Amino acid sequence: MILNIAIKPERTIHMRYKIIVLSSVTYALKAQGMLAREGVDTRLEKLSRTRTLKGCGYGLRVSSSNLDKAVKLLNLERIRIVEIIDY
């Protein structure tokens, strides 16, 4: 018995994200709320020592397309960005 199976090539969509590293969970939560009010979707991330140059910390994952807007808004609110890393 021969089975004729059609295999579809997998389509993967690679969304590029950045993580905006902040100094504490308090600042990360404050930033997340403010960005949400401005229409920027984020996800809170606990970062390990190996993920960031500055040791442990918290960050907000944001799509690359929203990065510039997020950085401008955080600067306006005087929320210090420790670093920005690829996700």
PDB file of N, CA, C and O in Angstrom, residues 25-87:
ATOM      1  N   VAL A  25      11.636  46.021  38.964  1.00  0.00           N
ATOM      2  CA  VAL A  25      10.291  45.589  38.597  1.00  0.00           C
ATOM      3  C   VAL A  25       9.303  46.743  38.764  1.00  0.00           C
ATOM      4  O   VAL A  25       8.340  46.862  38.001  1.00  0.00           O
ATOM      5  N   THR A  26       9.554  47.621  39.730  1.00  0.00           N
ATOM      6  CA  THR A  26       8.676  48.775  39.944  1.00  0.00           C
ATOM      7  C   THR A  26       8.652  49.671  38.709  1.00  0.00           C
ATOM      8  O   THR A  26       7.582  50.063  38.230  1.00  0.00           O
ATOM      9  N   TYR A  27       9.830  49.987  38.174  1.00  0.00           N
ATOM     10  CA  TYR A  27       9.889  50.822  36.975  1.00  0.00           C
ATOM     11  C   TYR A  27       9.322  50.085  35.761  1.00  0.00           C
ATOM     12  O   TYR A  27       8.681  50.680  34.902  1.00  0.00           O
ATOM     13  N   ALA A  28       9.545  48.779  35.689  1.00  0.00           N
ATOM     14  CA  ALA A  28       9.017  48.003  34.574  1.00  0.00           C
ATOM     15  C   ALA A  28       7.490  48.025  34.579  1.00  0.00           C
ATOM     16  O   ALA A  28       6.863  48.202  33.529  1.00  0.00           O
ATOM     17  N   LEU A  29       6.885  47.868  35.748  1.00  0.00           N
ATOM     18  CA  LEU A  29       5.418  47.894  35.845  1.00  0.00           C
ATOM     19  C   LEU A  29       4.870  49.284  35.553  1.00  0.00           C
ATOM     20  O   LEU A  29       3.845  49.430  34.878  1.00  0.00           O
ATOM     21  N   LYS A  30       5.542  50.311  36.051  1.00  0.00           N
ATOM     22  CA  LYS A  30       5.124  51.690  35.772  1.00  0.00           C
ATOM     23  C   LYS A  30       5.194  51.963  34.262  1.00  0.00           C
ATOM     24  O   LYS A  30       4.258  52.517  33.674  1.00  0.00           O
ATOM     25  N   ALA A  31       6.297  51.536  33.656  1.00  0.00           N
ATOM     26  CA  ALA A  31       6.478  51.747  32.222  1.00  0.00           C
ATOM     27  C   ALA A  31       5.449  50.959  31.419  1.00  0.00           C
ATOM     28  O   ALA A  31       4.886  51.465  30.449  1.00  0.00           O
ATOM     29  N   GLN A  32       5.176  49.739  31.829  1.00  0.00           N
ATOM     30  CA  GLN A  32       4.214  48.906  31.121  1.00  0.00           C
ATOM     31  C   GLN A  32       2.824  49.536  31.124  1.00  0.00           C
ATOM     32  O   GLN A  32       2.147  49.579  30.103  1.00  0.00           O
ATOM     33  N   GLY A  33       2.405  50.058  32.269  1.00  0.00           N
ATOM     34  CA  GLY A  33       1.104  50.714  32.358  1.00  0.00           C
ATOM     35  C   GLY A  33       1.019  51.950  31.490  1.00  0.00           C
ATOM     36  O   GLY A  33       0.027  52.157  30.776  1.00  0.00           O
ATOM     37  N   MET A  34       2.053  52.758  31.524  1.00  0.00           N
ATOM     38  CA  MET A  34       2.073  53.982  30.731  1.00  0.00           C
ATOM     39  C   MET A  34       2.070  53.663  29.238  1.00  0.00           C
ATOM     40  O   MET A  34       1.330  54.268  28.456  1.00  0.00           O
ATOM     41  N   LEU A  35       2.875  52.679  28.823  1.00  0.00           N
ATOM     42  CA  LEU A  35       2.924  52.312  27.406  1.00  0.00           C
ATOM     43  C   LEU A  35       1.596  51.715  26.939  1.00  0.00           C
ATOM     44  O   LEU A  35       1.158  51.987  25.821  1.00  0.00           O
ATOM     45  N   ALA A  36       0.944  50.950  27.790  1.00  0.00           N
ATOM     46  CA  ALA A  36      -0.362  50.380  27.444  1.00  0.00           C
ATOM     47  C   ALA A  36      -1.382  51.483  27.198  1.00  0.00           C
ATOM     48  O   ALA A  36      -2.176  51.411  26.255  1.00  0.00           O
ATOM     49  N   ARG A  37      -1.366  52.511  28.044  1.00  0.00           N
ATOM     50  CA  ARG A  37      -2.283  53.642  27.851  1.00  0.00           C
ATOM     51  C   ARG A  37      -2.035  54.365  26.535  1.00  0.00           C
ATOM     52  O   ARG A  37      -2.940  54.968  25.963  1.00  0.00           O
ATOM     53  N   GLU A  38      -0.797  54.296  26.056  1.00  0.00           N
ATOM     54  CA  GLU A  38      -0.431  54.956  24.793  1.00  0.00           C
ATOM     55  C   GLU A  38      -0.538  54.006  23.590  1.00  0.00           C
ATOM     56  O   GLU A  38      -0.137  54.355  22.484  1.00  0.00           O
ATOM     57  N   GLY A  39      -1.036  52.785  23.827  1.00  0.00           N
ATOM     58  CA  GLY A  39      -1.264  51.856  22.727  1.00  0.00           C
ATOM     59  C   GLY A  39      -0.076  51.001  22.327  1.00  0.00           C
ATOM     60  O   GLY A  39      -0.069  50.418  21.241  1.00  0.00           O
ATOM     61  N   VAL A  40       0.933  50.909  23.196  1.00  0.00           N
ATOM     62  CA  VAL A  40       2.109  50.094  22.899  1.00  0.00           C
ATOM     63  C   VAL A  40       2.011  48.803  23.715  1.00  0.00           C
ATOM     64  O   VAL A  40       2.037  48.834  24.940  1.00  0.00           O
ATOM     65  N   ASP A  41       1.897  47.669  23.019  1.00  0.00           N
ATOM     66  CA  ASP A  41       1.816  46.381  23.691  1.00  0.00           C
ATOM     67  C   ASP A  41       3.195  45.944  24.167  1.00  0.00           C
ATOM     68  O   ASP A  41       4.171  46.032  23.416  1.00  0.00           O
ATOM     69  N   THR A  42       3.259  45.466  25.400  1.00  0.00           N
ATOM     70  CA  THR A  42       4.512  44.984  25.966  1.00  0.00           C
ATOM     71  C   THR A  42       4.251  43.713  26.756  1.00  0.00           C
ATOM     72  O   THR A  42       3.109  43.384  27.074  1.00  0.00           O
ATOM     73  N   ARG A  43       5.327  43.040  27.089  1.00  0.00           N
ATOM     74  CA  ARG A  43       5.255  41.877  27.973  1.00  0.00           C
ATOM     75  C   ARG A  43       6.403  41.988  28.976  1.00  0.00           C
ATOM     76  O   ARG A  43       7.552  42.188  28.591  1.00  0.00           O
ATOM     77  N   LEU A  44       6.072  41.855  30.244  1.00  0.00           N
ATOM     78  CA  LEU A  44       7.076  41.935  31.300  1.00  0.00           C
ATOM     79  C   LEU A  44       7.942  40.687  31.277  1.00  0.00           C
ATOM     80  O   LEU A  44       7.436  39.569  31.212  1.00  0.00           O
ATOM     81  N   GLU A  45       9.254  40.871  31.322  1.00  0.00           N
ATOM     82  CA  GLU A  45      10.208  39.757  31.303  1.00  0.00           C
ATOM     83  C   GLU A  45      11.162  39.875  32.478  1.00  0.00           C
ATOM     84  O   GLU A  45      11.712  40.938  32.731  1.00  0.00           O
ATOM     85  N   LYS A  46      11.356  38.773  33.190  1.00  0.00           N
ATOM     86  CA  LYS A  46      12.400  38.682  34.219  1.00  0.00           C
ATOM     87  C   LYS A  46      13.645  38.202  33.508  1.00  0.00           C
ATOM     88  O   LYS A  46      13.637  37.161  32.857  1.00  0.00           O
ATOM     89  N   LEU A  47      14.707  38.954  33.600  1.00  0.00           N
ATOM     90  CA  LEU A  47      15.917  38.651  32.848  1.00  0.00           C
ATOM     91  C   LEU A  47      16.972  38.000  33.740  1.00  0.00           C
ATOM     92  O   LEU A  47      17.197  38.437  34.867  1.00  0.00           O
ATOM     93  N   SER A  48      17.620  36.995  33.213  1.00  0.00           N
ATOM     94  CA  SER A  48      18.703  36.343  33.946  1.00  0.00           C
ATOM     95  C   SER A  48      19.997  37.115  33.733  1.00  0.00           C
ATOM     96  O   SER A  48      20.088  37.974  32.850  1.00  0.00           O
ATOM     97  N   ARG A  49      20.994  36.783  34.505  1.00  0.00           N
ATOM     98  CA  ARG A  49      22.300  37.447  34.373  1.00  0.00           C
ATOM     99  C   ARG A  49      22.890  37.283  32.983  1.00  0.00           C
ATOM    100  O   ARG A  49      23.604  38.156  32.501  1.00  0.00           O
ATOM    101  N   THR A  50      22.602  36.178  32.341  1.00  0.00           N
ATOM    102  CA  THR A  50      23.189  35.931  31.025  1.00  0.00           C
ATOM    103  C   THR A  50      22.498  36.710  29.909  1.00  0.00           C
ATOM    104  O   THR A  50      23.056  36.859  28.835  1.00  0.00           O
ATOM    105  N   ARG A  51      21.306  37.217  30.145  1.00  0.00           N
ATOM    106  CA  ARG A  51      20.558  37.935  29.103  1.00  0.00           C
ATOM    107  C   ARG A  51      20.948  39.399  28.991  1.00  0.00           C
ATOM    108  O   ARG A  51      20.704  40.027  27.977  1.00  0.00           O
ATOM    109  N   THR A  52      21.500  39.960  30.045  1.00  0.00           N
ATOM    110  CA  THR A  52      21.767  41.391  30.050  1.00  0.00           C
ATOM    111  C   THR A  52      23.176  41.670  30.555  1.00  0.00           C
ATOM    112  O   THR A  52      23.709  40.929  31.372  1.00  0.00           O
ATOM    113  N   LEU A  53      23.757  42.727  30.062  1.00  0.00           N
ATOM    114  CA  LEU A  53      25.108  43.101  30.477  1.00  0.00           C
ATOM    115  C   LEU A  53      25.158  43.624  31.905  1.00  0.00           C
ATOM    116  O   LEU A  53      26.200  43.610  32.545  1.00  0.00           O
ATOM    117  N   LYS A  54      24.046  44.085  32.420  1.00  0.00           N
ATOM    118  CA  LYS A  54      24.005  44.733  33.729  1.00  0.00           C
ATOM    119  C   LYS A  54      23.571  43.794  34.848  1.00  0.00           C
ATOM    120  O   LYS A  54      23.220  44.232  35.920  1.00  0.00           O
ATOM    121  N   GLY A  55      23.567  42.481  34.598  1.00  0.00           N
ATOM    122  CA  GLY A  55      23.141  41.557  35.641  1.00  0.00           C
ATOM    123  C   GLY A  55      21.639  41.346  35.601  1.00  0.00           C
ATOM    124  O   GLY A  55      20.987  41.587  34.604  1.00  0.00           O
ATOM    125  N   CYS A  56      21.098  40.876  36.690  1.00  0.00           N
ATOM    126  CA  CYS A  56      19.659  40.606  36.748  1.00  0.00           C
ATOM    127  C   CYS A  56      18.863  41.888  36.614  1.00  0.00           C
ATOM    128  O   CYS A  56      19.313  42.963  36.977  1.00  0.00           O
ATOM    129  N   GLY A  57      17.677  41.742  36.112  1.00  0.00           N
ATOM    130  CA  GLY A  57      16.817  42.903  35.978  1.00  0.00           C
ATOM    131  C   GLY A  57      15.499  42.519  35.356  1.00  0.00           C
ATOM    132  O   GLY A  57      15.203  41.348  35.141  1.00  0.00           O
ATOM    133  N   TYR A  58      14.727  43.516  35.077  1.00  0.00           N
ATOM    134  CA  TYR A  58      13.430  43.325  34.454  1.00  0.00           C
ATOM    135  C   TYR A  58      13.381  44.149  33.184  1.00  0.00           C
ATOM    136  O   TYR A  58      14.028  45.182  33.075  1.00  0.00           O
ATOM    137  N   GLY A  59      12.607  43.671  32.241  1.00  0.00           N
ATOM    138  CA  GLY A  59      12.495  44.390  30.995  1.00  0.00           C
ATOM    139  C   GLY A  59      11.116  44.239  30.398  1.00  0.00           C
ATOM    140  O   GLY A  59      10.311  43.426  30.850  1.00  0.00           O
ATOM    141  N   LEU A  60      10.882  45.025  29.396  1.00  0.00           N
ATOM    142  CA  LEU A  60       9.630  44.970  28.649  1.00  0.00           C
ATOM    143  C   LEU A  60       9.936  44.534  27.233  1.00  0.00           C
ATOM    144  O   LEU A  60      10.739  45.163  26.539  1.00  0.00           O
ATOM    145  N   ARG A  61       9.291  43.442  26.817  1.00  0.00           N
ATOM    146  CA  ARG A  61       9.439  42.985  25.441  1.00  0.00           C
ATOM    147  C   ARG A  61       8.486  43.800  24.587  1.00  0.00           C
ATOM    148  O   ARG A  61       7.301  43.924  24.889  1.00  0.00           O
ATOM    149  N   VAL A  62       9.016  44.373  23.524  1.00  0.00           N
ATOM    150  CA  VAL A  62       8.235  45.220  22.629  1.00  0.00           C
ATOM    151  C   VAL A  62       8.624  44.871  21.197  1.00  0.00           C
ATOM    152  O   VAL A  62       9.771  44.493  20.938  1.00  0.00           O
ATOM    153  N   SER A  63       7.672  44.945  20.287  1.00  0.00           N
ATOM    154  CA  SER A  63       8.008  44.660  18.886  1.00  0.00           C
ATOM    155  C   SER A  63       8.948  45.748  18.374  1.00  0.00           C
ATOM    156  O   SER A  63       8.890  46.898  18.797  1.00  0.00           O
ATOM    157  N   SER A  64       9.806  45.340  17.466  1.00  0.00           N
ATOM    158  CA  SER A  64      10.769  46.293  16.907  1.00  0.00           C
ATOM    159  C   SER A  64      10.083  47.482  16.264  1.00  0.00           C
ATOM    160  O   SER A  64      10.597  48.596  16.297  1.00  0.00           O
ATOM    161  N   SER A  65       8.898  47.251  15.715  1.00  0.00           N
ATOM    162  CA  SER A  65       8.179  48.345  15.054  1.00  0.00           C
ATOM    163  C   SER A  65       7.680  49.395  16.044  1.00  0.00           C
ATOM    164  O   SER A  65       7.423  50.532  15.660  1.00  0.00           O
ATOM    165  N   ASN A  66       7.542  49.032  17.321  1.00  0.00           N
ATOM    166  CA  ASN A  66       7.097  49.981  18.348  1.00  0.00           C
ATOM    167  C   ASN A  66       8.227  50.497  19.224  1.00  0.00           C
ATOM    168  O   ASN A  66       7.980  51.272  20.146  1.00  0.00           O
ATOM    169  N   LEU A  67       9.457  50.075  18.949  1.00  0.00           N
ATOM    170  CA  LEU A  67      10.574  50.432  19.823  1.00  0.00           C
ATOM    171  C   LEU A  67      10.790  51.934  19.914  1.00  0.00           C
ATOM    172  O   LEU A  67      10.908  52.486  21.014  1.00  0.00           O
ATOM    173  N   ASP A  68      10.851  52.619  18.796  1.00  0.00           N
ATOM    174  CA  ASP A  68      11.107  54.065  18.813  1.00  0.00           C
ATOM    175  C   ASP A  68      10.047  54.813  19.616  1.00  0.00           C
ATOM    176  O   ASP A  68      10.370  55.693  20.420  1.00  0.00           O
ATOM    177  N   LYS A  69       8.793  54.454  19.403  1.00  0.00           N
ATOM    178  CA  LYS A  69       7.697  55.093  20.138  1.00  0.00           C
ATOM    179  C   LYS A  69       7.829  54.836  21.632  1.00  0.00           C
ATOM    180  O   LYS A  69       7.686  55.755  22.451  1.00  0.00           O
ATOM    181  N   ALA A  70       8.137  53.596  22.004  1.00  0.00           N
ATOM    182  CA  ALA A  70       8.276  53.247  23.418  1.00  0.00           C
ATOM    183  C   ALA A  70       9.420  54.019  24.072  1.00  0.00           C
ATOM    184  O   ALA A  70       9.259  54.551  25.173  1.00  0.00           O
ATOM    185  N   VAL A  71      10.541  54.103  23.394  1.00  0.00           N
ATOM    186  CA  VAL A  71      11.707  54.813  23.947  1.00  0.00           C
ATOM    187  C   VAL A  71      11.391  56.289  24.138  1.00  0.00           C
ATOM    188  O   VAL A  71      11.708  56.884  25.180  1.00  0.00           O
ATOM    189  N   LYS A  72      10.745  56.908  23.159  1.00  0.00           N
ATOM    190  CA  LYS A  72      10.377  58.325  23.274  1.00  0.00           C
ATOM    191  C   LYS A  72       9.444  58.562  24.458  1.00  0.00           C
ATOM    192  O   LYS A  72       9.628  59.507  25.230  1.00  0.00           O
ATOM    193  N   LEU A  73       8.448  57.676  24.619  1.00  0.00           N
ATOM    194  CA  LEU A  73       7.506  57.829  25.727  1.00  0.00           C
ATOM    195  C   LEU A  73       8.189  57.631  27.081  1.00  0.00           C
ATOM    196  O   LEU A  73       7.916  58.370  28.031  1.00  0.00           O
ATOM    197  N   LEU A  74       9.074  56.658  27.166  1.00  0.00           N
ATOM    198  CA  LEU A  74       9.790  56.428  28.430  1.00  0.00           C
ATOM    199  C   LEU A  74      10.686  57.621  28.766  1.00  0.00           C
ATOM    200  O   LEU A  74      10.772  58.020  29.925  1.00  0.00           O
ATOM    201  N   ASN A  75      11.330  58.179  27.764  1.00  0.00           N
ATOM    202  CA  ASN A  75      12.159  59.362  28.003  1.00  0.00           C
ATOM    203  C   ASN A  75      11.320  60.545  28.479  1.00  0.00           C
ATOM    204  O   ASN A  75      11.748  61.284  29.371  1.00  0.00           O
ATOM    205  N   LEU A  76      10.131  60.723  27.896  1.00  0.00           N
ATOM    206  CA  LEU A  76       9.253  61.808  28.334  1.00  0.00           C
ATOM    207  C   LEU A  76       8.840  61.649  29.796  1.00  0.00           C
ATOM    208  O   LEU A  76       8.689  62.635  30.515  1.00  0.00           O
ATOM    209  N   GLU A  77       8.660  60.404  30.224  1.00  0.00           N
ATOM    210  CA  GLU A  77       8.275  60.122  31.613  1.00  0.00           C
ATOM    211  C   GLU A  77       9.482  60.019  32.543  1.00  0.00           C
ATOM    212  O   GLU A  77       9.325  59.723  33.722  1.00  0.00           O
ATOM    213  N   ARG A  78      10.662  60.230  32.001  1.00  0.00           N
ATOM    214  CA  ARG A  78      11.921  60.157  32.758  1.00  0.00           C
ATOM    215  C   ARG A  78      12.127  58.791  33.419  1.00  0.00           C
ATOM    216  O   ARG A  78      12.587  58.690  34.555  1.00  0.00           O
ATOM    217  N   ILE A  79      11.758  57.739  32.673  1.00  0.00           N
ATOM    218  CA  ILE A  79      12.022  56.371  33.117  1.00  0.00           C
ATOM    219  C   ILE A  79      13.306  55.938  32.418  1.00  0.00           C
ATOM    220  O   ILE A  79      13.365  55.851  31.193  1.00  0.00           O
ATOM    221  N   ARG A  80      14.342  55.685  33.233  1.00  0.00           N
ATOM    222  CA  ARG A  80      15.679  55.405  32.701  1.00  0.00           C
ATOM    223  C   ARG A  80      15.749  54.005  32.095  1.00  0.00           C
ATOM    224  O   ARG A  80      15.382  53.022  32.725  1.00  0.00           O
ATOM    225  N   ILE A  81      16.224  53.959  30.874  1.00  0.00           N
ATOM    226  CA  ILE A  81      16.446  52.689  30.182  1.00  0.00           C
ATOM    227  C   ILE A  81      17.883  52.266  30.454  1.00  0.00           C
ATOM    228  O   ILE A  81      18.826  53.015  30.180  1.00  0.00           O
ATOM    229  N   VAL A  82      18.056  51.056  30.999  1.00  0.00           N
ATOM    230  CA  VAL A  82      19.386  50.544  31.295  1.00  0.00           C
ATOM    231  C   VAL A  82      20.076  50.098  30.013  1.00  0.00           C
ATOM    232  O   VAL A  82      21.230  50.436  29.769  1.00  0.00           O
ATOM    233  N   GLU A  83      19.365  49.342  29.199  1.00  0.00           N
ATOM    234  CA  GLU A  83      19.881  48.928  27.894  1.00  0.00           C
ATOM    235  C   GLU A  83      18.734  48.357  27.068  1.00  0.00           C
ATOM    236  O   GLU A  83      17.643  48.122  27.586  1.00  0.00           O
ATOM    237  N   ILE A  84      18.994  48.144  25.791  1.00  0.00           N
ATOM    238  CA  ILE A  84      18.019  47.533  24.905  1.00  0.00           C
ATOM    239  C   ILE A  84      18.716  46.329  24.281  1.00  0.00           C
ATOM    240  O   ILE A  84      19.807  46.443  23.727  1.00  0.00           O
ATOM    241  N   ILE A  85      18.058  45.164  24.395  1.00  0.00           N
ATOM    242  CA  ILE A  85      18.675  43.939  23.873  1.00  0.00           C
ATOM    243  C   ILE A  85      17.732  43.253  22.882  1.00  0.00           C
ATOM    244  O   ILE A  85      16.517  43.465  22.919  1.00  0.00           O
ATOM    245  N   ASP A  86      18.305  42.429  22.013  1.00  0.00           N
ATOM    246  CA  ASP A  86      17.512  41.640  21.057  1.00  0.00           C
ATOM    247  C   ASP A  86      16.843  40.497  21.794  1.00  0.00           C
ATOM    248  O   ASP A  86      17.382  39.959  22.756  1.00  0.00           O
ATOM    249  N   TYR A  87      15.692  40.109  21.306  1.00  0.00           N
ATOM    250  CA  TYR A  87      14.979  38.980  21.880  1.00  0.00           C
ATOM    251  C   TYR A  87      14.873  37.891  20.861  1.00  0.00           C
ATOM    252  O   TYR A  87      14.578  38.090  19.737  1.00  0.00           O
TER     253      TYR A  87
END
